[in-house]
Amino acid sequence: MALFTDPRHRAAWLRERLNWHGYRYYVLDDPEIPDAEYDRLFRELQELETTHPELIAVDSPTRRVGGKPLAAFVPVRHRVPMLSIRTETDTGPDGAVAFDAQVRRELDLGDDAEPVEYACELKFDGLAISLRYEQGALVLAATRGDGETGEDVTQNVRTIRAVPLRLQGAAPEVLEVRGEAYMSRADFERYNARQRAAGLPTLVNPRNGAAGSIRQLDPSLAAKRPLSFFAYGLGEVQGWEIPTTHGAMLDALATLGLPVCEERTVTRGAEGLINFHHAIAEQRDTLPFDIDGVVYKVNRLAWQRQLGFRTREPRWAVAHKFPAQEELTVVEAIEVQVGRTGAITPVARLNPVFVGGVTVTNATLHNADEVSRKDVRVGDTVVVRRAGDVIPEVVGVVLERRPPGTQPFTMPALCPVCGSRVIRPEGEAVARCVGGLYCRAQRKEAIRHFASRRAMDIDGLGDKLVEQLIERNLVHDPADLYALDATTLAGLERMGAKSAANLVEALERSKDTSLERFLYSLGIREVGEATARALARYLGTLEALLAADETRLLQVPDVGPVVAAAILAFFQEPHNQEVLARLLAAGVRWPAMAVQTSTGESLTGKSFVLTGTLESLTRDQASERLRALGAKVAGSVSKKTDYVVAGHDAGSKLDKARELGVRVLDEAGLLSLLEG
Ligand code: IVH
């Protein structure tokens, strides 16, 4: 440290260290020091520059943030034009064969000449940028513009951490590096999540994110939309020996500390190009950033020069685009779909559009919040995205193309499938149809659940059979099950007379149930086994449950406002009431039970400790039943304990209970308490 008592040396040392660690972190993705250490060095440099403003250098990492907003971008003339590249769409292998043949023809290579070497790269989906380094320091960053003249976007490009402010090693006099500024998928998602949380507009896709960030006049806003960069070519060069191949040139750029994508290769002939195309198409969805195709370049730079340019495009390179994953189309209608659990999902019906390799006519809008956040309306032109096997989605609206007279979308109040009410519990994103027993969309799920072992326990009524019964219109709701006869059942696939008779018998047997099983079998949202049990124990009868209002329901242990609302909504739905009545008429019954109202209240708030082994039930089951009756179950005995339940081999807890004079129950005592 003594070496750097001179602030000038210290500042230079800090710049060098910070630039190096930034490179390790942002370019190599392999940091050498913890973030906190980087931050400490950064703050030290900031302080030094505040006290000695004359020490602020062009390559100071502190200049990555905090520049002043610009009034406008200044035009920049490119000394070497930034040309574009011939782009072909959906060529298949023929495209590669044609390109290779053309290159060979134009280079005058005979039929028996060696295959041509190509550098293969990804076609990044961002914005082309030219970086100008003089004596190793970044002095200018410019957009492509019309190829001859772009705009000075140095301030914004400085915020891209992957862009080195100073090159490593021996500095060329002048080095212009061309490449693509892009937004990674992770940064895109993070940015949108933050915007959404703040109720601010989101980006439609990473490409727009990159373009918007670079074109931002206020660099502090640009810094909030984090971009990355990949180098893929050269502009003006002075005082640097350019390697002889494109591949070696990219390697040399990487050595200078520039980010170069590792997904690149050098191959030979059309076959090599086709293989690269296939390999990348496979990986496309798992890459950390968007690409829209691949680029093939003649590897030998002398040959590139020989081939030269035709009008504005090089003869030595071609881009082959992959099928687009995003397209524009028009929303013809917005409908809602009802899922098997009653979840209502808005879906956009689209003017058919070819995207991601298939024709898309529907795209999900996820839920009501998403529709209003994106404000998608019938008649809107929208961006539709289909990436990989993911279901197509509407990512955003092109507001400039909105026709006059459109209306915001509202969720329907009634289920489009069965006409039951649609409710959306507070704090939930999903709206649901409450006609659980009746709704055609929920049929299969409702019946599967009704028949399941812990519900009505209808032996032999498996998923496949449920499907057949529904497809053949034999069963519309659980009550229809009890109207099935052996003859009808025997006519189904994979059903003999014997299994049909067995099923009829199982159906008959299932009618003898308990109130708690019955309530559970109805598949009321939020009502699992424990809640069903608490409802049965506390209210005692179905009539009492049907008569209960919210206040009454809230007295039941285990029932909070969300559960109470779900129960009320379910029983208020006339369609459900009707199925319920038919189930009872079919003979579903249960023994009357002791109601845990006043007597049961004696357990409310009482504290139990269970110890030792019980015979007729596990400790977990006992706890659950005690809790359903309003009792608390604790792990250790204290003066506040009301009862200790002692099974076999009860140990120290039993001793403690005796010591403190706490009431001790054996298993029989517990059961009689539980049964009221
Ligand atoms: S080379 C003279 N290589 O695609 C050739 N371009 O017109 C200059 N792009 O907007 C372009 N990835 O920004 C090249 N690996 C890559 C590329 C690439 C994306 C963009 C470029 C331009 C367009 C081509």
XYZ file of C-alpha atoms and ligand atoms in Angstrom:
700
model
C 0.000 0.000 0.000
C 2.950 2.285 0.722
C 3.648 2.196 -2.993
C 0.453 4.126 -3.602
C 0.611 7.058 -1.262
C 0.531 9.286 -4.323
C -3.208 9.680 -5.096
C -2.496 9.541 -8.822
C -0.885 6.138 -8.533
C -3.497 4.905 -6.127
C -6.295 5.962 -8.527
C -4.573 4.257 -11.462
C -4.117 1.107 -9.403
C -7.781 1.123 -8.296
C -8.959 1.622 -11.898
C -6.839 -1.237 -13.089
C -8.015 -3.560 -10.297
C -11.685 -2.623 -10.697
C -11.576 -3.065 -14.460
C -9.924 -6.450 -14.008
C -12.469 -7.646 -11.435
C -15.327 -6.317 -13.549
C -13.946 -8.389 -16.427
C -13.754 -11.496 -14.234
C -17.333 -10.948 -13.128
C -19.153 -9.721 -16.234
C -17.163 -11.228 -19.096
C -15.775 -14.458 -17.672
C -18.586 -14.973 -15.155
C -15.863 -16.104 -12.774
C -15.250 -13.489 -10.058
C -12.018 -13.578 -8.044
C -13.146 -11.431 -5.122
C -16.403 -11.077 -3.169
C -18.833 -8.341 -4.232
C -18.238 -6.497 -0.954
C -14.520 -6.199 -1.680
C -15.266 -4.849 -5.165
C -17.661 -2.315 -3.652
C -15.022 -1.204 -1.152
C -12.443 -0.576 -3.912
C -15.095 1.184 -5.962
C -16.030 3.542 -3.121
C -12.399 4.319 -2.468
C -11.914 5.333 -6.108
C -15.107 7.411 -5.995
C -13.874 9.284 -2.928
C -10.464 9.823 -4.451
C -12.039 11.255 -7.589
C -14.276 13.543 -5.534
C -11.309 15.083 -3.748
C -9.112 15.042 -6.873
C -11.438 15.575 -9.854
C -8.379 15.931 -12.090
C -7.794 12.193 -11.591
C -11.029 11.106 -13.318
C -9.926 9.131 -16.375
C -11.896 7.980 -19.451
C -11.533 4.387 -18.351
C -12.575 4.945 -14.750
C -15.250 2.412 -13.755
C -16.977 5.176 -11.803
C -17.956 6.623 -15.170
C -20.202 3.641 -15.865
C -22.920 5.374 -13.888
C -24.181 8.855 -13.287
C -23.562 10.788 -16.491
C -25.816 13.771 -17.189
C -28.922 13.363 -19.370
C -28.364 14.395 -22.989
C -30.567 16.751 -25.014
C -30.034 14.646 -28.138
C -27.588 12.104 -29.503
C -24.730 13.478 -31.554
C -24.296 11.965 -35.045
C -21.116 9.949 -35.622
C -19.662 9.159 -39.045
C -18.322 5.600 -39.241
C -14.850 5.607 -40.791
C -15.477 2.056 -41.904
C -19.172 1.640 -42.788
C -21.263 -0.679 -40.603
C -22.832 -2.891 -43.205
C -25.565 -5.370 -42.706
C -25.596 -8.977 -43.700
C -27.763 -10.939 -46.112
C -30.488 -12.586 -44.070
C -32.427 -15.585 -45.335
C -35.407 -17.097 -43.578
C -36.308 -20.778 -43.242
C -33.914 -21.934 -45.946
C -33.275 -25.376 -44.484
C -30.126 -27.230 -45.605
C -30.529 -25.898 -49.167
C -29.588 -22.430 -47.980
C -26.235 -23.614 -46.637
C -25.529 -25.597 -49.812
C -26.349 -22.578 -51.990
C -24.161 -20.242 -49.907
C -21.195 -22.623 -50.008
C -21.613 -23.128 -53.768
C -21.727 -19.386 -54.352
C -18.609 -18.772 -52.253
C -16.700 -21.494 -54.137
C -17.812 -20.108 -57.485
C -16.855 -16.563 -56.637
C -13.466 -17.662 -55.276
C -12.994 -19.682 -58.449
C -12.328 -22.863 -56.485
C -12.393 -25.953 -58.667
C -14.474 -29.033 -57.921
C -11.552 -30.795 -56.327
C -10.461 -27.913 -54.106
C -10.613 -28.437 -50.334
C -13.887 -27.606 -48.548
C -14.071 -23.922 -47.523
C -13.641 -23.141 -43.824
C -16.423 -21.145 -42.181
C -16.660 -19.362 -38.861
C -20.142 -20.052 -37.482
C -21.731 -17.742 -34.931
C -25.054 -16.994 -33.353
C -27.219 -14.212 -34.674
C -27.796 -12.201 -31.514
C -31.115 -10.446 -31.215
C -30.143 -7.020 -29.981
C -28.706 -3.838 -31.383
C -25.510 -3.441 -33.455
C -22.909 -1.249 -31.756
C -19.443 -0.058 -32.730
C -16.903 0.448 -29.922
C -13.878 2.628 -30.622
C -10.756 2.118 -28.526
C -7.843 4.535 -28.839
C -4.593 3.574 -27.081
C -6.651 0.907 -25.325
C -9.303 3.200 -23.823
C -12.949 3.206 -24.854
C -13.502 6.637 -26.385
C -16.666 6.209 -28.435
C -19.640 3.916 -28.802
C -22.035 4.380 -31.695
C -25.161 2.808 -33.136
C -25.258 1.598 -36.724
C -27.718 4.221 -37.961
C -27.837 4.027 -41.744
C -24.457 2.304 -41.818
C -22.599 5.496 -42.738
C -23.686 7.656 -39.820
C -24.820 6.467 -36.424
C -25.353 8.112 -33.067
C -22.963 8.620 -30.179
C -24.275 6.438 -27.367
C -21.042 6.275 -25.371
C -22.651 7.241 -22.044
C -25.181 4.444 -22.258
C -22.743 1.838 -23.533
C -20.407 2.651 -20.620
C -23.142 1.314 -18.330
C -22.752 -2.129 -19.957
C -20.481 -3.876 -17.500
C -19.293 -6.428 -20.020
C -17.867 -3.685 -22.266
C -14.286 -3.064 -21.142
C -13.395 0.577 -20.582
C -9.760 -0.340 -21.189
C -8.377 -3.212 -23.244
C -5.991 -5.689 -21.683
C -2.414 -6.184 -22.859
C -0.576 -4.193 -25.511
C -2.969 -1.509 -26.722
C -3.599 -1.078 -30.464
C -3.475 2.539 -31.610
C -7.053 2.357 -32.875
C -9.383 -0.610 -32.624
C -13.023 -0.454 -33.610
C -14.956 -3.478 -32.411
C -18.362 -4.282 -33.806
C -20.854 -6.351 -31.944
C -24.291 -6.650 -30.460
C -25.672 -5.087 -27.292
C -28.381 -7.351 -25.899
C -30.417 -8.012 -22.776
C -30.117 -11.469 -21.236
C -33.324 -13.351 -20.490
C -32.582 -13.279 -16.752
C -32.054 -9.493 -16.770
C -35.219 -9.098 -18.830
C -37.263 -11.149 -16.342
C -35.751 -9.352 -13.358
C -36.411 -5.954 -14.889
C -40.020 -6.806 -15.710
C -40.661 -8.273 -12.266
C -39.410 -5.052 -10.692
C -41.502 -2.912 -13.025
C -44.596 -5.025 -12.385
C -44.111 -4.751 -8.624
C -43.911 -0.973 -8.986
C -46.948 -0.866 -11.270
C -44.779 0.435 -14.134
C -44.803 -0.594 -17.805
C -42.929 -3.756 -18.700
C -40.759 -4.576 -21.707
C -42.284 -6.635 -24.491
C -39.089 -8.607 -25.182
C -35.346 -8.456 -24.502
C -34.652 -6.900 -27.926
C -36.883 -3.936 -27.177
C -35.203 -3.727 -23.798
C -31.790 -3.435 -25.455
C -32.932 -0.888 -28.033
C -34.761 1.191 -25.433
C -31.799 1.190 -23.101
C -29.303 2.273 -25.780
C -31.628 4.985 -27.091
C -32.234 6.363 -23.610
C -31.012 9.950 -23.260
C -30.661 9.670 -19.499
C -27.784 7.262 -18.748
C -29.004 6.640 -15.200
C -32.214 5.209 -16.684
C -30.177 3.197 -19.173
C -28.204 1.744 -16.268
C -31.448 0.386 -14.781
C -31.966 -1.788 -17.849
C -28.872 -3.945 -17.703
C -27.404 -4.995 -21.045
C -24.608 -7.246 -22.155
C -22.424 -7.283 -25.259
C -20.838 -9.746 -27.695
C -18.112 -8.759 -30.157
C -18.335 -10.279 -33.678
C -16.299 -8.098 -36.016
C -13.970 -5.178 -36.674
C -14.185 -1.612 -37.973
C -11.207 0.700 -38.294
C -7.919 -0.776 -37.079
C -4.532 0.923 -36.700
C -1.430 -0.442 -35.064
C -2.765 -3.945 -34.488
C -1.867 -7.008 -36.460
C -5.137 -8.583 -37.544
C -4.973 -12.398 -37.447
C -5.487 -14.272 -40.716
C -8.830 -15.870 -39.940
C -12.120 -14.648 -38.506
C -12.004 -17.316 -35.788
C -8.489 -16.297 -34.706
C -9.546 -12.633 -34.790
C -12.381 -13.371 -32.334
C -9.940 -15.264 -30.111
C -7.643 -12.232 -30.179
C -10.531 -9.928 -29.215
C -11.288 -12.224 -26.268
C -7.631 -11.950 -25.220
C -8.002 -8.166 -25.192
C -10.776 -8.608 -22.600
C -13.741 -8.245 -24.948
C -16.750 -10.510 -24.469
C -16.976 -13.023 -27.321
C -19.727 -15.628 -27.323
C -18.416 -19.127 -26.688
C -21.135 -20.703 -28.797
C -19.090 -20.476 -32.003
C -17.106 -22.847 -34.113
C -15.061 -23.202 -37.273
C -16.360 -25.869 -39.681
C -15.789 -26.959 -43.267
C -18.163 -27.014 -46.215
C -21.950 -26.938 -46.414
C -22.201 -30.011 -44.211
C -20.456 -28.233 -41.350
C -22.867 -25.307 -41.678
C -25.897 -27.594 -41.602
C -24.611 -29.383 -38.499
C -24.038 -26.089 -36.709
C -27.533 -24.903 -37.656
C -29.095 -28.070 -36.234
C -27.054 -28.012 -33.042
C -27.947 -24.390 -32.309
C -31.627 -24.819 -33.190
C -31.721 -27.548 -30.526
C -30.146 -25.302 -27.912
C -32.067 -22.172 -28.789
C -34.539 -22.243 -25.904
C -31.936 -23.038 -23.270
C -29.514 -20.240 -24.184
C -29.380 -17.432 -21.609
C -30.252 -14.855 -24.314
C -32.452 -14.582 -27.403
C -31.062 -15.347 -30.842
C -32.909 -15.225 -34.104
C -30.635 -17.421 -36.193
C -27.052 -18.302 -37.064
C -24.390 -16.466 -39.076
C -21.853 -18.136 -41.391
C -18.692 -16.244 -42.346
C -15.850 -17.298 -44.657
C -13.072 -17.879 -42.124
C -10.023 -16.778 -44.111
C -9.870 -12.971 -43.971
C -7.891 -12.764 -47.239
C -10.798 -14.536 -48.924
C -13.257 -12.178 -47.248
C -11.377 -9.272 -48.806
C -11.283 -11.028 -52.174
C -15.027 -11.698 -52.094
C -15.807 -8.147 -51.019
C -19.249 -6.587 -50.970
C -22.252 -6.478 -53.217
C -24.083 -3.178 -52.720
C -24.321 -3.046 -48.912
C -23.833 -6.702 -48.036
C -20.709 -8.823 -47.779
C -20.448 -11.748 -50.198
C -18.552 -13.664 -47.534
C -21.310 -13.929 -44.936
C -24.944 -14.917 -44.646
C -27.440 -15.098 -41.765
C -29.944 -17.923 -41.624
C -32.877 -17.024 -39.474
C -34.776 -19.490 -37.338
C -38.556 -19.402 -37.412
C -39.628 -16.298 -35.529
C -40.781 -16.852 -31.952
C -42.724 -13.620 -31.959
C -45.184 -12.321 -34.503
C -47.870 -9.689 -34.740
C -51.493 -10.583 -35.148
C -54.958 -9.289 -34.308
C -57.121 -10.358 -31.357
C -60.486 -11.482 -32.716
C -62.083 -12.329 -29.391
C -61.218 -12.843 -25.751
C -62.862 -15.880 -24.241
C -62.457 -17.646 -20.965
C -61.613 -21.298 -20.453
C -62.631 -23.292 -17.412
C -60.005 -25.684 -16.090
C -60.673 -28.971 -14.321
C -60.509 -27.305 -10.917
C -62.788 -24.477 -12.016
C -59.958 -21.986 -12.626
C -61.038 -19.463 -15.229
C -58.341 -18.470 -17.731
C -58.809 -15.720 -20.303
C -57.656 -16.763 -23.762
C -57.154 -14.575 -26.822
C -58.603 -15.955 -30.061
C -56.225 -14.766 -32.744
C -56.145 -14.219 -36.410
C -54.051 -17.335 -37.271
C -50.337 -16.562 -37.314
C -47.274 -18.719 -38.011
C -44.942 -18.378 -35.042
C -42.344 -20.631 -33.427
C -42.868 -23.193 -36.186
C -46.645 -23.682 -35.832
C -49.844 -21.854 -36.674
C -51.183 -20.263 -33.526
C -54.861 -19.348 -33.147
C -55.118 -19.075 -29.344
C -52.817 -17.564 -26.780
C -53.166 -17.557 -23.024
C -53.657 -14.293 -21.173
C -53.029 -16.088 -17.833
C -55.522 -14.273 -15.596
C -57.622 -11.142 -15.171
C -54.736 -9.141 -13.693
C -52.558 -9.931 -16.676
C -55.256 -8.856 -19.107
C -55.742 -5.542 -17.373
C -52.016 -4.991 -16.885
C -51.406 -5.540 -20.586
C -54.795 -3.989 -21.391
C -55.412 -6.431 -24.231
C -58.642 -5.659 -26.092
C -60.588 -7.229 -28.922
C -59.335 -5.610 -32.139
C -55.833 -4.985 -30.795
C -52.695 -5.876 -32.696
C -50.598 -7.899 -30.289
C -47.185 -9.538 -30.078
C -47.627 -13.294 -29.771
C -44.760 -15.393 -28.521
C -44.262 -19.123 -28.790
C -40.851 -20.358 -27.657
C -40.096 -24.059 -27.567
C -42.970 -26.139 -26.330
C -44.271 -23.407 -24.075
C -47.919 -22.499 -24.703
C -48.263 -19.389 -26.842
C -48.811 -16.150 -24.955
C -49.703 -12.570 -25.715
C -46.718 -10.540 -24.583
C -47.999 -7.062 -25.342
C -50.181 -4.720 -27.324
C -49.008 -2.473 -30.162
C -50.895 0.572 -28.928
C -50.259 2.635 -32.076
C -52.371 0.130 -33.971
C -55.367 0.120 -31.641
C -58.542 0.813 -33.631
C -61.059 3.323 -32.262
C -63.922 2.169 -30.053
C -62.250 -0.779 -28.291
C -63.383 -1.746 -24.800
C -61.318 -3.024 -21.878
C -61.901 -6.693 -21.121
C -63.886 -7.702 -18.048
C -64.104 -11.183 -16.557
C -67.544 -12.773 -16.895
C -69.625 -13.034 -13.706
C -70.959 -16.446 -14.678
C -69.104 -19.566 -15.764
C -69.295 -19.848 -19.562
C -69.546 -23.626 -19.274
C -72.251 -24.109 -16.642
C -73.622 -20.692 -15.758
C -72.621 -20.936 -12.091
C -71.152 -17.884 -10.414
C -67.504 -16.977 -10.808
C -65.724 -15.775 -7.687
C -62.243 -14.505 -7.097
C -61.138 -14.732 -3.478
C -59.367 -11.662 -2.199
C -55.640 -11.758 -2.738
C -55.855 -14.510 -5.340
C -54.974 -14.104 -8.995
C -57.293 -16.828 -10.194
C -61.057 -16.548 -10.604
C -63.035 -19.764 -10.276
C -66.389 -21.245 -11.143
C -68.114 -22.370 -7.952
C -70.305 -24.992 -9.642
C -67.867 -27.690 -8.615
C -70.345 -30.562 -8.599
C -72.212 -29.487 -11.663
C -69.814 -27.828 -14.105
C -68.996 -29.908 -17.193
C -65.408 -28.618 -17.205
C -64.880 -29.843 -13.655
C -66.783 -33.092 -14.039
C -63.924 -35.515 -14.359
C -62.004 -34.047 -11.480
C -65.097 -33.814 -9.258
C -66.023 -37.449 -9.807
C -62.477 -38.743 -9.478
C -62.209 -36.939 -6.142
C -65.681 -38.028 -4.993
C -64.808 -41.695 -5.576
C -61.306 -41.541 -4.083
C -60.334 -43.696 -1.135
C -60.359 -40.990 1.513
C -63.621 -39.558 0.201
C -66.519 -41.912 -0.656
C -64.086 -44.776 -1.222
C -65.793 -46.334 -4.254
C -63.696 -49.387 -4.932
C -63.079 -50.138 -8.622
C -64.020 -46.698 -9.971
C -60.663 -45.747 -11.474
C -59.710 -42.802 -13.687
C -60.140 -44.708 -16.957
C -63.639 -45.743 -15.998
C -64.589 -42.220 -14.941
C -63.421 -41.012 -18.355
C -65.587 -43.551 -20.160
C -68.643 -42.758 -18.057
C -68.283 -39.077 -18.850
C -67.504 -39.524 -22.536
C -70.567 -41.736 -22.966
C -72.712 -39.192 -21.161
C -73.658 -41.719 -18.503
C -72.490 -39.548 -15.649
C -72.683 -35.768 -15.381
C -72.211 -35.344 -11.660
C -71.466 -37.554 -8.639
C -75.168 -38.225 -8.010
C -75.462 -39.937 -11.400
C -73.042 -42.614 -10.174
C -75.748 -44.060 -7.961
C -78.102 -44.502 -10.909
C -75.695 -46.832 -12.749
C -76.766 -50.444 -13.075
C -74.748 -53.584 -13.724
C -76.037 -53.990 -17.299
C -74.932 -50.505 -18.326
C -71.576 -50.929 -16.613
C -70.953 -54.336 -18.196
C -71.246 -52.684 -21.626
C -68.169 -50.516 -20.995
C -64.677 -51.267 -22.230
C -62.625 -53.559 -20.032
C -65.669 -54.308 -17.862
C -67.041 -57.806 -17.480
C -70.241 -58.854 -15.763
C -68.277 -59.684 -12.639
C -66.504 -56.338 -12.275
C -69.737 -54.512 -13.127
C -71.505 -56.338 -10.316
C -68.613 -55.582 -7.985
C -68.782 -51.910 -8.806
C -72.511 -51.745 -8.196
C -71.891 -53.341 -4.844
C -69.077 -50.893 -4.066
C -71.353 -47.991 -4.952
C -74.005 -49.357 -2.642
C -71.475 -49.799 0.155
C -70.133 -46.274 -0.291
C -73.535 -44.822 0.589
C -72.886 -45.688 4.209
C -70.388 -43.040 5.080
C -69.648 -40.373 7.653
C -70.527 -36.689 7.495
C -66.853 -35.751 7.411
C -66.071 -38.047 4.481
C -69.145 -36.817 2.677
C -68.175 -33.169 3.106
C -64.651 -33.927 1.977
C -65.940 -35.788 -1.093
C -67.838 -32.730 -2.334
C -64.506 -31.200 -3.365
C -65.293 -27.779 -1.927
C -62.296 -25.535 -2.490
C -60.220 -25.044 0.656
C -61.995 -27.921 2.406
C -59.541 -30.749 2.914
C -59.956 -33.683 5.224
C -59.113 -31.850 8.437
C -61.530 -29.005 7.699
C -64.263 -31.447 6.699
C -63.763 -33.226 10.007
C -63.886 -30.004 11.994
C -67.082 -28.956 10.214
C -68.705 -32.320 10.897
C -67.673 -32.417 14.531
C -68.549 -28.881 15.319
C -71.775 -28.461 13.384
C -72.920 -32.062 13.649
C -75.372 -32.137 10.767
C -75.533 -31.187 7.124
C -78.586 -29.061 7.899
C -76.602 -27.068 10.437
C -73.841 -26.568 7.903
C -76.277 -25.424 5.221
C -77.839 -23.002 7.698
C -74.503 -21.603 8.918
C -73.592 -18.018 8.061
C -70.094 -16.614 8.047
C -70.052 -15.821 11.762
C -71.075 -19.353 12.604
C -68.523 -20.893 10.231
C -65.747 -18.795 11.711
C -66.431 -20.401 15.099
C -65.410 -23.758 13.703
C -61.803 -24.551 14.538
C -59.643 -24.489 11.401
C -62.027 -22.232 9.480
C -60.843 -18.741 8.557
C -62.397 -16.123 6.265
C -61.064 -17.673 3.033
C -62.377 -21.133 3.896
C -65.702 -19.725 5.099
C -66.130 -17.802 1.842
C -65.413 -20.918 -0.221
C -67.939 -22.959 1.774
C -70.660 -20.321 1.516
C -70.078 -19.858 -2.221
C -70.285 -23.590 -2.777
C -73.544 -24.185 -0.928
C -75.173 -21.011 -2.212
C -74.801 -22.219 -5.787
C -78.204 -23.691 -6.787
C -76.533 -26.177 -9.142
C -74.572 -27.644 -6.257
C -77.655 -27.714 -4.012
C -79.453 -29.747 -6.608
C -76.700 -32.383 -6.838
C -76.543 -32.518 -3.063
C -80.280 -33.202 -2.853
C -79.968 -35.990 -5.412
C -77.108 -37.594 -3.498
C -79.241 -37.711 -0.367
C -82.214 -38.994 -2.341
C -79.983 -41.778 -3.709
C -79.479 -42.924 -0.136
C -76.127 -41.494 0.908
C -76.291 -41.484 4.698
C -74.219 -41.294 7.845
C -74.791 -41.937 11.501
C -75.964 -39.017 13.565
C -73.159 -37.783 15.725
C -72.649 -36.028 18.970
C -72.403 -32.357 18.222
C -69.387 -30.674 19.718
C -71.161 -27.442 20.370
C -71.461 -26.835 24.076
C -69.839 -30.076 25.219
C -67.149 -29.758 22.555
C -66.416 -26.263 23.676
C -65.001 -27.789 26.785
C -62.015 -28.736 24.623
C -61.669 -25.339 23.002
C -58.447 -23.783 24.165
C -57.577 -26.792 26.311
C -53.957 -27.823 26.164
C -52.947 -31.465 25.600
C -49.643 -33.291 25.632
C -49.441 -36.744 24.053
C -46.866 -39.266 25.184
C -46.214 -42.960 24.664
C -47.726 -45.237 22.018
C -51.456 -45.310 21.330
C -53.112 -48.391 19.902
C -56.127 -47.385 17.867
C -54.637 -44.286 16.301
C -51.267 -42.614 15.834
C -50.204 -39.610 17.871
C -50.523 -37.479 14.717
C -54.106 -38.612 14.207
C -54.932 -37.983 17.830
C -53.424 -34.488 17.609
C -55.361 -33.749 14.473
C -58.634 -34.804 16.042
C -57.950 -32.843 19.191
C -57.115 -29.755 17.165
C -60.297 -30.208 15.118
C -62.171 -29.902 18.400
C -60.394 -26.695 19.249
C -57.769 -28.101 21.571
C -54.114 -27.166 21.476
C -51.498 -29.906 21.361
C -48.145 -29.049 22.893
C -44.824 -30.861 23.045
C -43.951 -30.474 26.690
C -45.762 -30.577 30.019
C -46.116 -27.437 32.114
C -48.434 -26.051 34.770
C -50.620 -24.776 31.932
C -51.184 -28.274 30.499
C -54.787 -29.438 30.985
C -54.389 -33.094 30.052
C -51.549 -35.497 29.420
C -52.563 -38.484 27.290
C -50.348 -41.416 28.221
C -50.057 -44.443 25.934
C -47.765 -47.458 26.373
C -44.246 -46.820 27.577
C -44.964 -43.239 28.515
C -41.832 -41.783 30.060
C -40.705 -38.554 31.629
C -43.703 -36.535 30.452
C -45.980 -38.748 32.487
C -43.724 -38.318 35.547
C -43.791 -34.561 35.037
C -47.615 -34.571 34.799
C -47.874 -36.436 38.100
C -45.386 -34.089 39.680
C -47.390 -31.027 38.579
C -50.753 -32.595 39.302
C -51.917 -32.439 35.660
C -54.849 -34.713 34.725
C -53.699 -37.900 33.000
C -55.847 -39.774 30.449
C -55.304 -43.239 29.067
C -56.267 -44.137 25.498
C -59.852 -45.019 26.423
C -60.209 -41.718 28.246
C -58.963 -39.874 25.191
C -61.367 -41.704 22.879
C -64.362 -40.979 25.029
C -63.357 -37.329 25.096
C -62.957 -37.312 21.323
C -66.277 -38.986 20.779
C -67.903 -36.537 23.146
S -21.840 -9.645 -38.809
C -20.577 -7.053 -42.371
N -22.421 -11.315 -36.869
O -27.469 -8.919 -37.488
C -21.213 -8.025 -41.420
N -23.995 -9.611 -37.356
O -27.172 -7.352 -40.631
C -21.683 -7.363 -40.195
N -25.966 -9.627 -35.878
O -27.986 -5.874 -37.159
C -22.589 -8.165 -39.332
N -25.367 -11.336 -34.655
O -26.094 -6.454 -35.551
C -22.841 -10.254 -37.570
N -22.754 -12.855 -35.155
C -23.172 -11.793 -35.858
C -24.393 -11.146 -35.597
C -24.785 -10.048 -36.366
C -26.290 -10.415 -34.847
C -26.837 -8.519 -36.342
C -26.127 -7.259 -36.675
C -26.999 -6.656 -37.738
C -27.637 -7.844 -38.353
C -26.965 -8.231 -39.645
